[in-house]
């Protein structure tokens, strides 16, 4: 399954690029031109239960790796 949050910045950039391509949006172009600052200003909002489930899954995988290494 992998980490569903890992590629958020790349997905966001693709969405902005497509938006600019299809609409000619000056705002999208401006955001893309200064991508490093743009991406740093975004905050991901995640439901508490979903975040908890992801953290639990990560902990389970880590525990399984440790067991497998022993």
mmCIF file with all atom_site columns, N, CA and C in Angstrom, residues 2-40:
data_model
loop_
_atom_site.group_PDB
_atom_site.id
_atom_site.type_symbol
_atom_site.label_atom_id
_atom_site.label_alt_id
_atom_site.label_comp_id
_atom_site.label_asym_id
_atom_site.label_entity_id
_atom_site.label_seq_id
_atom_site.pdbx_PDB_ins_code
_atom_site.Cartn_x
_atom_site.Cartn_y
_atom_site.Cartn_z
_atom_site.occupancy
_atom_site.B_iso_or_equiv
_atom_site.pdbx_formal_charge
_atom_site.auth_seq_id
_atom_site.auth_comp_id
_atom_site.auth_asym_id
_atom_site.auth_atom_id
_atom_site.pdbx_PDB_model_num
ATOM 1   N N  . UNK A 1 2  ? 1.930  1.262  0.755   1.00 0.00 ? 2  UNK A N  1
ATOM 2   C CA . UNK A 1 2  ? 2.808  2.407  0.798   1.00 0.00 ? 2  UNK A CA 1
ATOM 3   C C  . UNK A 1 2  ? 2.232  3.537  1.646   1.00 0.00 ? 2  UNK A C  1
ATOM 4   N N  . UNK A 1 3  ? 2.970  4.606  1.719   1.00 0.00 ? 3  UNK A N  1
ATOM 5   C CA . UNK A 1 3  ? 2.573  5.765  2.510   1.00 0.00 ? 3  UNK A CA 1
ATOM 6   C C  . UNK A 1 3  ? 1.685  6.671  1.668   1.00 0.00 ? 3  UNK A C  1
ATOM 7   N N  . UNK A 1 4  ? 0.390  6.782  2.013   1.00 0.00 ? 4  UNK A N  1
ATOM 8   C CA . UNK A 1 4  ? -0.518 7.587  1.191   1.00 0.00 ? 4  UNK A CA 1
ATOM 9   C C  . UNK A 1 4  ? -0.242 9.080  1.263   1.00 0.00 ? 4  UNK A C  1
ATOM 10  N N  . UNK A 1 5  ? 0.568  9.531  2.213   1.00 0.00 ? 5  UNK A N  1
ATOM 11  C CA . UNK A 1 5  ? 0.867  10.953 2.337   1.00 0.00 ? 5  UNK A CA 1
ATOM 12  C C  . UNK A 1 5  ? 2.186  11.338 1.665   1.00 0.00 ? 5  UNK A C  1
ATOM 13  N N  . UNK A 1 6  ? 2.939  10.356 1.235   1.00 0.00 ? 6  UNK A N  1
ATOM 14  C CA . UNK A 1 6  ? 4.302  10.579 0.756   1.00 0.00 ? 6  UNK A CA 1
ATOM 15  C C  . UNK A 1 6  ? 4.384  11.519 -0.448  1.00 0.00 ? 6  UNK A C  1
ATOM 16  N N  . UNK A 1 7  ? 3.468  11.427 -1.344  1.00 0.00 ? 7  UNK A N  1
ATOM 17  C CA . UNK A 1 7  ? 3.570  12.165 -2.599  1.00 0.00 ? 7  UNK A CA 1
ATOM 18  C C  . UNK A 1 7  ? 2.624  13.359 -2.679  1.00 0.00 ? 7  UNK A C  1
ATOM 19  N N  . UNK A 1 8  ? 2.183  13.873 -1.529  1.00 0.00 ? 8  UNK A N  1
ATOM 20  C CA . UNK A 1 8  ? 1.231  14.982 -1.525  1.00 0.00 ? 8  UNK A CA 1
ATOM 21  C C  . UNK A 1 8  ? 1.733  16.204 -2.291  1.00 0.00 ? 8  UNK A C  1
ATOM 22  N N  . UNK A 1 9  ? 2.980  16.594 -2.086  1.00 0.00 ? 9  UNK A N  1
ATOM 23  C CA . UNK A 1 9  ? 3.517  17.778 -2.754  1.00 0.00 ? 9  UNK A CA 1
ATOM 24  C C  . UNK A 1 9  ? 3.539  17.588 -4.268  1.00 0.00 ? 9  UNK A C  1
ATOM 25  N N  . UNK A 1 10 ? 3.916  16.400 -4.700  1.00 0.00 ? 10 UNK A N  1
ATOM 26  C CA . UNK A 1 10 ? 3.950  16.124 -6.142  1.00 0.00 ? 10 UNK A CA 1
ATOM 27  C C  . UNK A 1 10 ? 2.541  16.154 -6.726  1.00 0.00 ? 10 UNK A C  1
ATOM 28  N N  . UNK A 1 11 ? 1.585  15.586 -6.003  1.00 0.00 ? 11 UNK A N  1
ATOM 29  C CA . UNK A 1 11 ? 0.191  15.590 -6.472  1.00 0.00 ? 11 UNK A CA 1
ATOM 30  C C  . UNK A 1 11 ? -0.346 17.011 -6.547  1.00 0.00 ? 11 UNK A C  1
ATOM 31  N N  . UNK A 1 12 ? -0.033 17.798 -5.533  1.00 0.00 ? 12 UNK A N  1
ATOM 32  C CA . UNK A 1 12 ? -0.478 19.185 -5.514  1.00 0.00 ? 12 UNK A CA 1
ATOM 33  C C  . UNK A 1 12 ? 0.084  19.956 -6.701  1.00 0.00 ? 12 UNK A C  1
ATOM 34  N N  . UNK A 1 13 ? 1.365  19.761 -6.984  1.00 0.00 ? 13 UNK A N  1
ATOM 35  C CA . UNK A 1 13 ? 1.985  20.450 -8.115  1.00 0.00 ? 13 UNK A CA 1
ATOM 36  C C  . UNK A 1 13 ? 1.320  20.042 -9.438  1.00 0.00 ? 13 UNK A C  1
ATOM 37  N N  . UNK A 1 14 ? 1.061  18.754 -9.593  1.00 0.00 ? 14 UNK A N  1
ATOM 38  C CA . UNK A 1 14 ? 0.402  18.270 -10.813 1.00 0.00 ? 14 UNK A CA 1
ATOM 39  C C  . UNK A 1 14 ? -0.972 18.913 -10.966 1.00 0.00 ? 14 UNK A C  1
ATOM 40  N N  . UNK A 1 15 ? -1.728 19.000 -9.866  1.00 0.00 ? 15 UNK A N  1
ATOM 41  C CA . UNK A 1 15 ? -3.045 19.635 -9.928  1.00 0.00 ? 15 UNK A CA 1
ATOM 42  C C  . UNK A 1 15 ? -2.935 21.099 -10.345 1.00 0.00 ? 15 UNK A C  1
ATOM 43  N N  . UNK A 1 16 ? -1.975 21.799 -9.775  1.00 0.00 ? 16 UNK A N  1
ATOM 44  C CA . UNK A 1 16 ? -1.783 23.207 -10.154 1.00 0.00 ? 16 UNK A CA 1
ATOM 45  C C  . UNK A 1 16 ? -1.352 23.346 -11.616 1.00 0.00 ? 16 UNK A C  1
ATOM 46  N N  . UNK A 1 17 ? -0.448 22.472 -12.059 1.00 0.00 ? 17 UNK A N  1
ATOM 47  C CA . UNK A 1 17 ? -0.011 22.517 -13.456 1.00 0.00 ? 17 UNK A CA 1
ATOM 48  C C  . UNK A 1 17 ? -1.179 22.269 -14.406 1.00 0.00 ? 17 UNK A C  1
ATOM 49  N N  . UNK A 1 18 ? -2.009 21.301 -14.089 1.00 0.00 ? 18 UNK A N  1
ATOM 50  C CA . UNK A 1 18 ? -3.171 21.015 -14.941 1.00 0.00 ? 18 UNK A CA 1
ATOM 51  C C  . UNK A 1 18 ? -4.162 22.171 -14.921 1.00 0.00 ? 18 UNK A C  1
ATOM 52  N N  . UNK A 1 19 ? -4.376 22.723 -13.733 1.00 0.00 ? 19 UNK A N  1
ATOM 53  C CA . UNK A 1 19 ? -5.282 23.869 -13.620 1.00 0.00 ? 19 UNK A CA 1
ATOM 54  C C  . UNK A 1 19 ? -4.782 25.014 -14.494 1.00 0.00 ? 19 UNK A C  1
ATOM 55  N N  . UNK A 1 20 ? -3.485 25.285 -14.425 1.00 0.00 ? 20 UNK A N  1
ATOM 56  C CA . UNK A 1 20 ? -2.911 26.360 -15.247 1.00 0.00 ? 20 UNK A CA 1
ATOM 57  C C  . UNK A 1 20 ? -3.046 26.040 -16.732 1.00 0.00 ? 20 UNK A C  1
ATOM 58  N N  . UNK A 1 21 ? -2.774 24.800 -17.088 1.00 0.00 ? 21 UNK A N  1
ATOM 59  C CA . UNK A 1 21 ? -2.865 24.379 -18.486 1.00 0.00 ? 21 UNK A CA 1
ATOM 60  C C  . UNK A 1 21 ? -4.275 24.566 -19.038 1.00 0.00 ? 21 UNK A C  1
ATOM 61  N N  . UNK A 1 22 ? -5.275 24.156 -18.274 1.00 0.00 ? 22 UNK A N  1
ATOM 62  C CA . UNK A 1 22 ? -6.651 24.192 -18.768 1.00 0.00 ? 22 UNK A CA 1
ATOM 63  C C  . UNK A 1 22 ? -7.342 25.539 -18.618 1.00 0.00 ? 22 UNK A C  1
ATOM 64  N N  . UNK A 1 23 ? -6.875 26.364 -17.666 1.00 0.00 ? 23 UNK A N  1
ATOM 65  C CA . UNK A 1 23 ? -7.573 27.629 -17.422 1.00 0.00 ? 23 UNK A CA 1
ATOM 66  C C  . UNK A 1 23 ? -6.740 28.861 -17.739 1.00 0.00 ? 23 UNK A C  1
ATOM 67  N N  . UNK A 1 24 ? -5.423 28.684 -17.844 1.00 0.00 ? 24 UNK A N  1
ATOM 68  C CA . UNK A 1 24 ? -4.557 29.839 -18.049 1.00 0.00 ? 24 UNK A CA 1
ATOM 69  C C  . UNK A 1 24 ? -4.463 30.710 -16.804 1.00 0.00 ? 24 UNK A C  1
ATOM 70  N N  . UNK A 1 25 ? -4.747 30.160 -15.652 1.00 0.00 ? 25 UNK A N  1
ATOM 71  C CA . UNK A 1 25 ? -4.779 30.901 -14.395 1.00 0.00 ? 25 UNK A CA 1
ATOM 72  C C  . UNK A 1 25 ? -3.446 31.564 -14.076 1.00 0.00 ? 25 UNK A C  1
ATOM 73  N N  . UNK A 1 26 ? -3.489 32.894 -13.916 1.00 0.00 ? 26 UNK A N  1
ATOM 74  C CA . UNK A 1 26 ? -2.290 33.631 -13.525 1.00 0.00 ? 26 UNK A CA 1
ATOM 75  C C  . UNK A 1 26 ? -1.865 33.250 -12.110 1.00 0.00 ? 26 UNK A C  1
ATOM 76  N N  . UNK A 1 27 ? -2.831 33.011 -11.246 1.00 0.00 ? 27 UNK A N  1
ATOM 77  C CA . UNK A 1 27 ? -2.527 32.643 -9.862  1.00 0.00 ? 27 UNK A CA 1
ATOM 78  C C  . UNK A 1 27 ? -1.797 31.303 -9.816  1.00 0.00 ? 27 UNK A C  1
ATOM 79  N N  . UNK A 1 28 ? -2.253 30.339 -10.579 1.00 0.00 ? 28 UNK A N  1
ATOM 80  C CA . UNK A 1 28 ? -1.575 29.039 -10.619 1.00 0.00 ? 28 UNK A CA 1
ATOM 81  C C  . UNK A 1 28 ? -0.152 29.203 -11.143 1.00 0.00 ? 28 UNK A C  1
ATOM 82  N N  . UNK A 1 29 ? 0.021  30.022 -12.183 1.00 0.00 ? 29 UNK A N  1
ATOM 83  C CA . UNK A 1 29 ? 1.363  30.261 -12.736 1.00 0.00 ? 29 UNK A CA 1
ATOM 84  C C  . UNK A 1 29 ? 2.279  30.876 -11.686 1.00 0.00 ? 29 UNK A C  1
ATOM 85  N N  . UNK A 1 30 ? 1.762  31.853 -10.943 1.00 0.00 ? 30 UNK A N  1
ATOM 86  C CA . UNK A 1 30 ? 2.552  32.504 -9.905  1.00 0.00 ? 30 UNK A CA 1
ATOM 87  C C  . UNK A 1 30 ? 2.963  31.499 -8.820  1.00 0.00 ? 30 UNK A C  1
ATOM 88  N N  . UNK A 1 31 ? 2.027  30.661 -8.411  1.00 0.00 ? 31 UNK A N  1
ATOM 89  C CA . UNK A 1 31 ? 2.336  29.652 -7.401  1.00 0.00 ? 31 UNK A CA 1
ATOM 90  C C  . UNK A 1 31 ? 3.395  28.669 -7.900  1.00 0.00 ? 31 UNK A C  1
ATOM 91  N N  . UNK A 1 32 ? 3.294  28.276 -9.143  1.00 0.00 ? 32 UNK A N  1
ATOM 92  C CA . UNK A 1 32 ? 4.250  27.330 -9.710  1.00 0.00 ? 32 UNK A CA 1
ATOM 93  C C  . UNK A 1 32 ? 5.637  27.948 -9.891  1.00 0.00 ? 32 UNK A C  1
ATOM 94  N N  . UNK A 1 33 ? 5.687  29.230 -10.212 1.00 0.00 ? 33 UNK A N  1
ATOM 95  C CA . UNK A 1 33 ? 6.980  29.901 -10.416 1.00 0.00 ? 33 UNK A CA 1
ATOM 96  C C  . UNK A 1 33 ? 7.796  29.965 -9.128  1.00 0.00 ? 33 UNK A C  1
ATOM 97  N N  . UNK A 1 34 ? 7.133  30.022 -7.993  1.00 0.00 ? 34 UNK A N  1
ATOM 98  C CA . UNK A 1 34 ? 7.814  30.089 -6.700  1.00 0.00 ? 34 UNK A CA 1
ATOM 99  C C  . UNK A 1 34 ? 7.447  28.848 -5.882  1.00 0.00 ? 34 UNK A C  1
ATOM 100 N N  . UNK A 1 35 ? 7.633  27.675 -6.489  1.00 0.00 ? 35 UNK A N  1
ATOM 101 C CA . UNK A 1 35 ? 7.123  26.436 -5.928  1.00 0.00 ? 35 UNK A CA 1
ATOM 102 C C  . UNK A 1 35 ? 7.650  26.137 -4.526  1.00 0.00 ? 35 UNK A C  1
ATOM 103 N N  . UNK A 1 36 ? 8.926  26.373 -4.268  1.00 0.00 ? 36 UNK A N  1
ATOM 104 C CA . UNK A 1 36 ? 9.476  26.030 -2.956  1.00 0.00 ? 36 UNK A CA 1
ATOM 105 C C  . UNK A 1 36 ? 8.766  26.783 -1.836  1.00 0.00 ? 36 UNK A C  1
ATOM 106 N N  . UNK A 1 37 ? 8.515  28.070 -2.038  1.00 0.00 ? 37 UNK A N  1
ATOM 107 C CA . UNK A 1 37 ? 7.785  28.838 -1.030  1.00 0.00 ? 37 UNK A CA 1
ATOM 108 C C  . UNK A 1 37 ? 6.310  28.455 -1.012  1.00 0.00 ? 37 UNK A C  1
ATOM 109 N N  . UNK A 1 38 ? 5.759  28.192 -2.178  1.00 0.00 ? 38 UNK A N  1
ATOM 110 C CA . UNK A 1 38 ? 4.347  27.825 -2.273  1.00 0.00 ? 38 UNK A CA 1
ATOM 111 C C  . UNK A 1 38 ? 4.056  26.554 -1.502  1.00 0.00 ? 38 UNK A C  1
ATOM 112 N N  . UNK A 1 39 ? 4.823  25.515 -1.767  1.00 0.00 ? 39 UNK A N  1
ATOM 113 C CA . UNK A 1 39 ? 4.552  24.217 -1.141  1.00 0.00 ? 39 UNK A CA 1
ATOM 114 C C  . UNK A 1 39 ? 4.732  24.300 0.373   1.00 0.00 ? 39 UNK A C  1
ATOM 115 N N  . UNK A 1 40 ? 5.634  25.136 0.831   1.00 0.00 ? 40 UNK A N  1
ATOM 116 C CA . UNK A 1 40 ? 5.859  25.280 2.271   1.00 0.00 ? 40 UNK A CA 1
ATOM 117 C C  . UNK A 1 40 ? 4.679  25.953 2.968   1.00 0.00 ? 40 UNK A C  1
#
